[in-house]
Short mmCIF file of C-alpha atoms and ligand atoms in Angstrom, two decimals:
data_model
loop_
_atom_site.label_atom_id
_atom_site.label_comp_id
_atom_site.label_asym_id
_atom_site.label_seq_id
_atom_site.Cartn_x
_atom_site.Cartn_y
_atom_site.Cartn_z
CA UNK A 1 244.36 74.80 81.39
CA UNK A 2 244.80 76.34 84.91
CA UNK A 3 248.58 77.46 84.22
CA UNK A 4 247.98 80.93 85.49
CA UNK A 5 245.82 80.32 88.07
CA UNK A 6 247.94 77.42 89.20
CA UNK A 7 250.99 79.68 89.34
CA UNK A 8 249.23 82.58 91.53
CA UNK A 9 248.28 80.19 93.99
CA UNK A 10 251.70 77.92 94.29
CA UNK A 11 253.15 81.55 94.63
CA UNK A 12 250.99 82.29 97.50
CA UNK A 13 251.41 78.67 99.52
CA UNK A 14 254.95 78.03 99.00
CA UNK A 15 255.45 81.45 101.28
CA UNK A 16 252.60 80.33 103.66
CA UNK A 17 253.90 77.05 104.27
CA UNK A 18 258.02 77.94 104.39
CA UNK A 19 256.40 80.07 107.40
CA UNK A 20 256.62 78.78 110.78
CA UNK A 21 254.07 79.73 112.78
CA UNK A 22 251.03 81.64 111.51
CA UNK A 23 249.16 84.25 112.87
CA UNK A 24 245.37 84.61 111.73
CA UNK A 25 246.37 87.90 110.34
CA UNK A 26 249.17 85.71 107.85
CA UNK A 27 245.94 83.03 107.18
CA UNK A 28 243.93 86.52 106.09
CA UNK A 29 246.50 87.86 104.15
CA UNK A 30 247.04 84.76 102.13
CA UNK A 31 243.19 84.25 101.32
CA UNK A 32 243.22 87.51 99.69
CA UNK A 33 246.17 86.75 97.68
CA UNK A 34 243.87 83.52 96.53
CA UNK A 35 240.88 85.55 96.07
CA UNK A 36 242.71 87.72 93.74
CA UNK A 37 244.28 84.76 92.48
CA UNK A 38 240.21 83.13 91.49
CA UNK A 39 238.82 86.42 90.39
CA UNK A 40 241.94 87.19 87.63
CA UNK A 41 241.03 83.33 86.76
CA UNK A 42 237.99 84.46 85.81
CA UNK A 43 236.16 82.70 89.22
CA UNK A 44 232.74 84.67 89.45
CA UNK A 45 232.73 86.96 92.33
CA UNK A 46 229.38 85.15 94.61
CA UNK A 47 231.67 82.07 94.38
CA UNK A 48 234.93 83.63 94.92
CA UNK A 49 233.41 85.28 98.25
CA UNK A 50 231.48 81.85 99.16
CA UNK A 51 234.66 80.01 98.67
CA UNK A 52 236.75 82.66 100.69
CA UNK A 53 234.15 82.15 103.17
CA UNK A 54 234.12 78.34 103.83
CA UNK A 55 238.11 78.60 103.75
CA UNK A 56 238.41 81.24 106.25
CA UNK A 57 235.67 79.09 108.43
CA UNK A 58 237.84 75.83 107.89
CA UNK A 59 240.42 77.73 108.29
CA UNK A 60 239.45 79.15 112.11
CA UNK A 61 238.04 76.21 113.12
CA UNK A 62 240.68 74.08 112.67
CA UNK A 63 243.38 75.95 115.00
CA UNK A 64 245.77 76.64 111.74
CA UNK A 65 247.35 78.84 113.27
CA UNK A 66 247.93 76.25 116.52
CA UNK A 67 248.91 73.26 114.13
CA UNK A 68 252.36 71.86 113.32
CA UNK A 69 252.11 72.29 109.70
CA UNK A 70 249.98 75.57 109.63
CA UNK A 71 251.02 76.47 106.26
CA UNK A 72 250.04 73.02 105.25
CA UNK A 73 246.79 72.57 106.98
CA UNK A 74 245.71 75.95 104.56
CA UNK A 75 246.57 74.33 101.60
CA UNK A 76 244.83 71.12 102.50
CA UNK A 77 241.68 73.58 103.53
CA UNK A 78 241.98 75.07 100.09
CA UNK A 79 241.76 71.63 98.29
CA UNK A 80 239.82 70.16 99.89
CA UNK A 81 237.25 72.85 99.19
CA UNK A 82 238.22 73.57 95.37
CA UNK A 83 237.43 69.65 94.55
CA UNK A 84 233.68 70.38 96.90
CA UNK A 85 233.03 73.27 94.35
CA UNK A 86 234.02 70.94 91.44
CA UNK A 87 232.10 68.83 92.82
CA UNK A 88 229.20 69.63 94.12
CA UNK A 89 227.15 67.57 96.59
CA UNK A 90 227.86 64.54 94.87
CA UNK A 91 230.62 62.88 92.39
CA UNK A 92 229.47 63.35 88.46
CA UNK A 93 228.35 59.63 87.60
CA UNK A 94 229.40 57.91 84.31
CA UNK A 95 226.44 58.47 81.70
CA UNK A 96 223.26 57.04 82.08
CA UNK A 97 223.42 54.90 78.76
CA UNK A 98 222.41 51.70 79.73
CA UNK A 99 219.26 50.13 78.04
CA UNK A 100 219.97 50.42 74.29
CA UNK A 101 218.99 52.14 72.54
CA UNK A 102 219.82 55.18 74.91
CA UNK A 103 219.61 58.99 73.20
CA UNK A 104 221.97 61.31 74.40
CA UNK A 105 221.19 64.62 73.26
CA UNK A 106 223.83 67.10 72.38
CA UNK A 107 223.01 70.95 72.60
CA UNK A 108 224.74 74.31 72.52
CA UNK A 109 225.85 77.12 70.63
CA UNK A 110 226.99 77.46 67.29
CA UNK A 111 231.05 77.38 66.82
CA UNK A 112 230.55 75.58 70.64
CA UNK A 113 232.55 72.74 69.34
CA UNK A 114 229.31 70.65 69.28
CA UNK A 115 229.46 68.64 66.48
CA UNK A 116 233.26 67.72 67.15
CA UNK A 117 232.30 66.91 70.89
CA UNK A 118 229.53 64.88 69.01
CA UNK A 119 232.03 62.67 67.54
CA UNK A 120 234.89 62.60 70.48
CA UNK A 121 232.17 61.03 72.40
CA UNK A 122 230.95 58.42 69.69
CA UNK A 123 234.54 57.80 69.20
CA UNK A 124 235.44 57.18 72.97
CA UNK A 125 231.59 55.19 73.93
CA UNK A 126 233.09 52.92 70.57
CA UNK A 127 236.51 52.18 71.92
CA UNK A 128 236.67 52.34 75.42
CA UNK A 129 233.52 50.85 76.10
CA UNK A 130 232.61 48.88 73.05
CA UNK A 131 229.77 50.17 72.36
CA UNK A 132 227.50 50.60 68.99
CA UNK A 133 226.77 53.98 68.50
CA UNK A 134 225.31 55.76 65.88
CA UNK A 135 225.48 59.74 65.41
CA UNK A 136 222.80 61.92 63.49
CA UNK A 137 223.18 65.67 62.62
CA UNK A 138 219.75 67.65 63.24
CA UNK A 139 221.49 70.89 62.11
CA UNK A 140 218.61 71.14 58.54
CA UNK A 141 220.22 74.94 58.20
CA UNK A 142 223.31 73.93 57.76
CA UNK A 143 223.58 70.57 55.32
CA UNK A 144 227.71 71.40 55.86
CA UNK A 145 227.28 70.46 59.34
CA UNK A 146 224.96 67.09 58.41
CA UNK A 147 228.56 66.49 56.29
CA UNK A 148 230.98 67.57 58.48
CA UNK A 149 229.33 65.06 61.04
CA UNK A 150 229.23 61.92 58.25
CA UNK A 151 232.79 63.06 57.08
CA UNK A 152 234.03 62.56 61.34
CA UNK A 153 231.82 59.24 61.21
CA UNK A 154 233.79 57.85 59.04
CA UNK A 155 237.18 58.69 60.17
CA UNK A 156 236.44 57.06 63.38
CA UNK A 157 234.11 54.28 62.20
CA UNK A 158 231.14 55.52 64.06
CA UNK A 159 227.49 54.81 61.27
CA UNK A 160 226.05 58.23 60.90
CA UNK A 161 222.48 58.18 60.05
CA UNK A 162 221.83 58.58 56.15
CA UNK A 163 221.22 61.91 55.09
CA UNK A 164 217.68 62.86 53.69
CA UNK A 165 216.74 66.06 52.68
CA UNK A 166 213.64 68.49 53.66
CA UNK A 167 213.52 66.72 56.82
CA UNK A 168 212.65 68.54 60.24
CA UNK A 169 214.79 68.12 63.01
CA UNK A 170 211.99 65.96 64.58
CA UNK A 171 212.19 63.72 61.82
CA UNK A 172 215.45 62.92 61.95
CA UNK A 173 215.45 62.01 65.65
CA UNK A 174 212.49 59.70 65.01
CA UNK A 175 214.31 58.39 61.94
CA UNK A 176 217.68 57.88 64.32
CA UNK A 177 215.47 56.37 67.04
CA UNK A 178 214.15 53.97 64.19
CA UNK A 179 217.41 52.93 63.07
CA UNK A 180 219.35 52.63 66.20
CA UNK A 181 216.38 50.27 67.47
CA UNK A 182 216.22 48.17 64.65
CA UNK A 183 220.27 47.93 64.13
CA UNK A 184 220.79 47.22 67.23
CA UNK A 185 222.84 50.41 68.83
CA UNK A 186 223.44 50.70 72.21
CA UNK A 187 223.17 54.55 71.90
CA UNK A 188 222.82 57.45 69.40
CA UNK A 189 224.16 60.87 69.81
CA UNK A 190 221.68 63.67 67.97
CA UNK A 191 223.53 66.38 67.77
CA UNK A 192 221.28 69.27 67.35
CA UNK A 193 221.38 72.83 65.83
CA UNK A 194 223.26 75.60 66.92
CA UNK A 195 222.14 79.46 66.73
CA UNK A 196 225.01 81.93 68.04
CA UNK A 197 222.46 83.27 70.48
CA UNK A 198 220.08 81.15 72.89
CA UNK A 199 216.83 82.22 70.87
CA UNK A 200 213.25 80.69 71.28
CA UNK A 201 213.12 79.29 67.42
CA UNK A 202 216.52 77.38 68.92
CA UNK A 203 214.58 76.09 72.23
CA UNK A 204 211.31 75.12 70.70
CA UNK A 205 213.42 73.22 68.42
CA UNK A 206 215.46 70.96 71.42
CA UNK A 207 211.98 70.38 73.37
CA UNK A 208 210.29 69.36 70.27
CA UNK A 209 213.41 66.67 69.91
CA UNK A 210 213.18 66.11 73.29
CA UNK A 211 209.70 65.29 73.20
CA UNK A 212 210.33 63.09 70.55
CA UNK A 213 213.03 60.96 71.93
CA UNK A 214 212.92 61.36 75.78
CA UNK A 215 217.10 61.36 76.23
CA UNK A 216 218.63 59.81 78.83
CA UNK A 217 221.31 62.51 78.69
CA UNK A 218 221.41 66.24 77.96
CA UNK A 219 224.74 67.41 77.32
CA UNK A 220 225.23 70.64 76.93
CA UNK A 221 228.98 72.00 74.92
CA UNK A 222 229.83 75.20 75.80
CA UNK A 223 233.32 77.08 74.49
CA UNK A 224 235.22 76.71 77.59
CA UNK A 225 237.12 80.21 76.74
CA UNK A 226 234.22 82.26 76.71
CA UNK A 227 234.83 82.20 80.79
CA UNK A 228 231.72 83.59 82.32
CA UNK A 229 229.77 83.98 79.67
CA UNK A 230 230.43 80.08 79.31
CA UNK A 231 228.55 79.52 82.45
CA UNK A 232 225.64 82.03 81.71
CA UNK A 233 224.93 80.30 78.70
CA UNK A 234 224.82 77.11 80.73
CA UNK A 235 222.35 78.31 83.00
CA UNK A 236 220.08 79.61 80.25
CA UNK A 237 220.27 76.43 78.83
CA UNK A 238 219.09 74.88 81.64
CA UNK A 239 216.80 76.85 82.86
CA UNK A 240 215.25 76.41 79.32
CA UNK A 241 215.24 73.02 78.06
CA UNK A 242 216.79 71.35 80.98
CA UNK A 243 220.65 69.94 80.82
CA UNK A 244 221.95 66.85 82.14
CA UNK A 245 226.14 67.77 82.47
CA UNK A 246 228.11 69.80 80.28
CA UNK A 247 231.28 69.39 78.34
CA UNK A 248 233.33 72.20 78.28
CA UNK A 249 235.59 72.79 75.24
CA UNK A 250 238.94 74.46 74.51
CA UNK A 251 240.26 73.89 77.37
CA UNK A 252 243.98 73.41 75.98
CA UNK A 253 243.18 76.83 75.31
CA UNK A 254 244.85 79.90 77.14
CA UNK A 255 241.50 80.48 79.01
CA UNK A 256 242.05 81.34 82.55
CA UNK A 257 239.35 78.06 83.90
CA UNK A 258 237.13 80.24 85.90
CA UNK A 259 234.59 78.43 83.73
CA UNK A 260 235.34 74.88 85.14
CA UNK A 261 235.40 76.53 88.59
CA UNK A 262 232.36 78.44 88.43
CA UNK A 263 230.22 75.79 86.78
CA UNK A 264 228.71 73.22 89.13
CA UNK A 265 228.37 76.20 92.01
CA UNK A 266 226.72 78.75 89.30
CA UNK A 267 224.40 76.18 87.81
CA UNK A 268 224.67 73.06 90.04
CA UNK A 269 225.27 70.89 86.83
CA UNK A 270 228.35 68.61 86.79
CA UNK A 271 231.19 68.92 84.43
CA UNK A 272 231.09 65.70 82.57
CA UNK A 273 233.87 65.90 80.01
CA UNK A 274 236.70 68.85 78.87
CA UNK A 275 237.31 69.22 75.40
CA UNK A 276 241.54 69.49 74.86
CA UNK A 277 241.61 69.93 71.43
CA UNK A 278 240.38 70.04 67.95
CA UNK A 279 241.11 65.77 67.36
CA UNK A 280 238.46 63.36 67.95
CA UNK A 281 240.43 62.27 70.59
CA UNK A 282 240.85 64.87 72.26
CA UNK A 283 238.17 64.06 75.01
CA UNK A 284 238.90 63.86 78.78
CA UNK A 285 236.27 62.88 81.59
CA UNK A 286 236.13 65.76 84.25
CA UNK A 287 237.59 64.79 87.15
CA UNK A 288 237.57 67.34 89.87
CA UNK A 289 240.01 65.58 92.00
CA UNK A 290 242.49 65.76 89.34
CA UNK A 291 241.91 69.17 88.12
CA UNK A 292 241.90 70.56 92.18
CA UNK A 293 245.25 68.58 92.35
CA UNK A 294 246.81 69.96 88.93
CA UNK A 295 245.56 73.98 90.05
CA UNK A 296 247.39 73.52 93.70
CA UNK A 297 250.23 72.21 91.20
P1 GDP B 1 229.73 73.55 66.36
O1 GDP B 1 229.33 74.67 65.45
O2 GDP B 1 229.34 73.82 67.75
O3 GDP B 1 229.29 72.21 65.89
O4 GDP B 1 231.32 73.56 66.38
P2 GDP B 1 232.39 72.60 65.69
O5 GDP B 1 232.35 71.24 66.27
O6 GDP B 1 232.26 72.69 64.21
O7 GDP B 1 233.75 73.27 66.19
C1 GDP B 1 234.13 74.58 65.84
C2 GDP B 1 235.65 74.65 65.82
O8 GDP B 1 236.17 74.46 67.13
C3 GDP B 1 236.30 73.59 64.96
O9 GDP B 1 237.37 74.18 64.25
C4 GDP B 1 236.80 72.56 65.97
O10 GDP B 1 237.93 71.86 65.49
C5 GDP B 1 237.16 73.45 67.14
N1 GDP B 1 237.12 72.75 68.44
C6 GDP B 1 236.13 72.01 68.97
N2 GDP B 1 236.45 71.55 70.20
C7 GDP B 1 237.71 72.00 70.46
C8 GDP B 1 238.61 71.85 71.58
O11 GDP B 1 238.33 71.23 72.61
N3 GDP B 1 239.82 72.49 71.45
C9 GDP B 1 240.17 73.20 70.34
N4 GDP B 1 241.35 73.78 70.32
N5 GDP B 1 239.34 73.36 69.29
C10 GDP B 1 238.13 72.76 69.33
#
């Protein structure tokens, strides 16, 4: 997911560290190489600069140029720094579904990949953790999507909730709230309309649920190749109804990851899972030392 990006930069180190000595002037020239390298990735240009920034900073303070392994020493700056803007002040915990029945609230645009996401998760809470989940479609425009979510239920043996027809979207959720109480689910995963634009019908809609069923978690799926624009809709989102982590989708994509990068420093929400393709299990858990260590290759 970072190919290019991942590349650019290896391109970039393996000159600085077959270098010998380094003058601050080689340290310079290199960091503009990698903040061409971010921006082309898509990077927004406020976090490019702030990264930049903190490297060159690092970068001074620590005597590079003095050390044994100057070329080295950069590269470890540069890390170390890529998994702090993964990262953000502190690691991404695991998902606050303890105390069943917990409701996890799914949100996003339409085409986002939510309803899939919907199910990756139910499928991974049910085998990796052994949990009882059950998954409810609040999407009343769209009775395919209320099917295409039963259909994925039952390929992975996840209980969707029953479908009934002329409900509101707050109805179902109090329905799902109802049923995963009295059947004894340790969580339920509402996965809630989509619009293709954020629109206040769409908002009033996810507060009202909200309201209703107080989620422990607000996860919000945004298309991972929309770049940018991926973030922006994040922090609409939040700044709206409030998000709890996102899961970013399509990221076995050719998208150039300036998303994942940009994310927790845009909107200070963590990266909780990346979407790698269109099977339900097809789900991976964000890890920002990982991804920092698959970019610098
Ligand atoms: P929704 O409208 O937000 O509920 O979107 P869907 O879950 O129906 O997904 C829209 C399309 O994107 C479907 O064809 C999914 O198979 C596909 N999709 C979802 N997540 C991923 C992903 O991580 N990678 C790829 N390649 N396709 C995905």
């Amino acid at each position: 997911m970072f190919e290019n990006l991942s590349d650019r930069l290896s391109g970039v180190f393996d000159r600085l560290t077959k270098q010998g000595a380094l003058s601050e002037e080689d340290v310079r020239a290199a960091l503009r190489e990698v903040r061409v390298a971010l921006l082309e990735a898509d990077v927004s240009l406020p976090v490019t600069r702030d990264f930049i920034k903190r490297v060159q900073k690092k970068a001074t303070g620590a005597s590079v140029t003095k050390s044994i392994t100057p070329g080295q020493q950069v590269v470890k700056i540069v890390h170390d720094e890529l998994i702090a803007m993964l990262e953000g002040d502190e690691a991404a915990e695991a998902l606050k579904i303890d105390n069943p029945p917990a409701p996890v609230l799914m949100v996003g645009l339409q085409g986002s990949g939510k309803t899939t996401t919907t199910a990756k998760l139910a499928r991974r809470l049910k085998d990796r953790e052994g949990k009882r989940v059950l998954m409810a479609s609040l999407d009343t425009n769209r009775p395919a999507a209320m099917e295409q979510l039963a259909i994925l239920g039952t390929q992975i043996g996840v209980d969707t909730l029953p479908i009934v027809k002329g409900q509101s979207a707050v109805d179902i959720a109090k329905r799902a709230k109802q049923q995963a109480t009295l059947g004894g689910y340790d969580v339920y995963l509402l996965d809630t309309a989509g619009r293709l634009h954020i629109d206040d019908v769409l908002m009033d809609e996810v507060l009202a649920v909200r309201n209703a069923v107080t989620p422990r978690e607000t996860l919000l799926v945004v298309d991972g190749l929309t770049g940018q624009d991926a973030v922006n809709v994040a922090a609409e989102f939040d700044g709206k109804v409030g998000v709890s982590g996102v899961v970013l989708t399509r990221m076995d994509g050719d998208g150039r990851g300036g998303a994942a990068l940009s994310m927790r420093a845009v909107t200070g929400k963590p990266i909780r899972f990346v979407g790698l393709g269109e099977k339900t299990d097809a789900l991976e858990v964000f890890d920002p030392k990982r991804v920092a260590g698959r970019i610098l290759g």
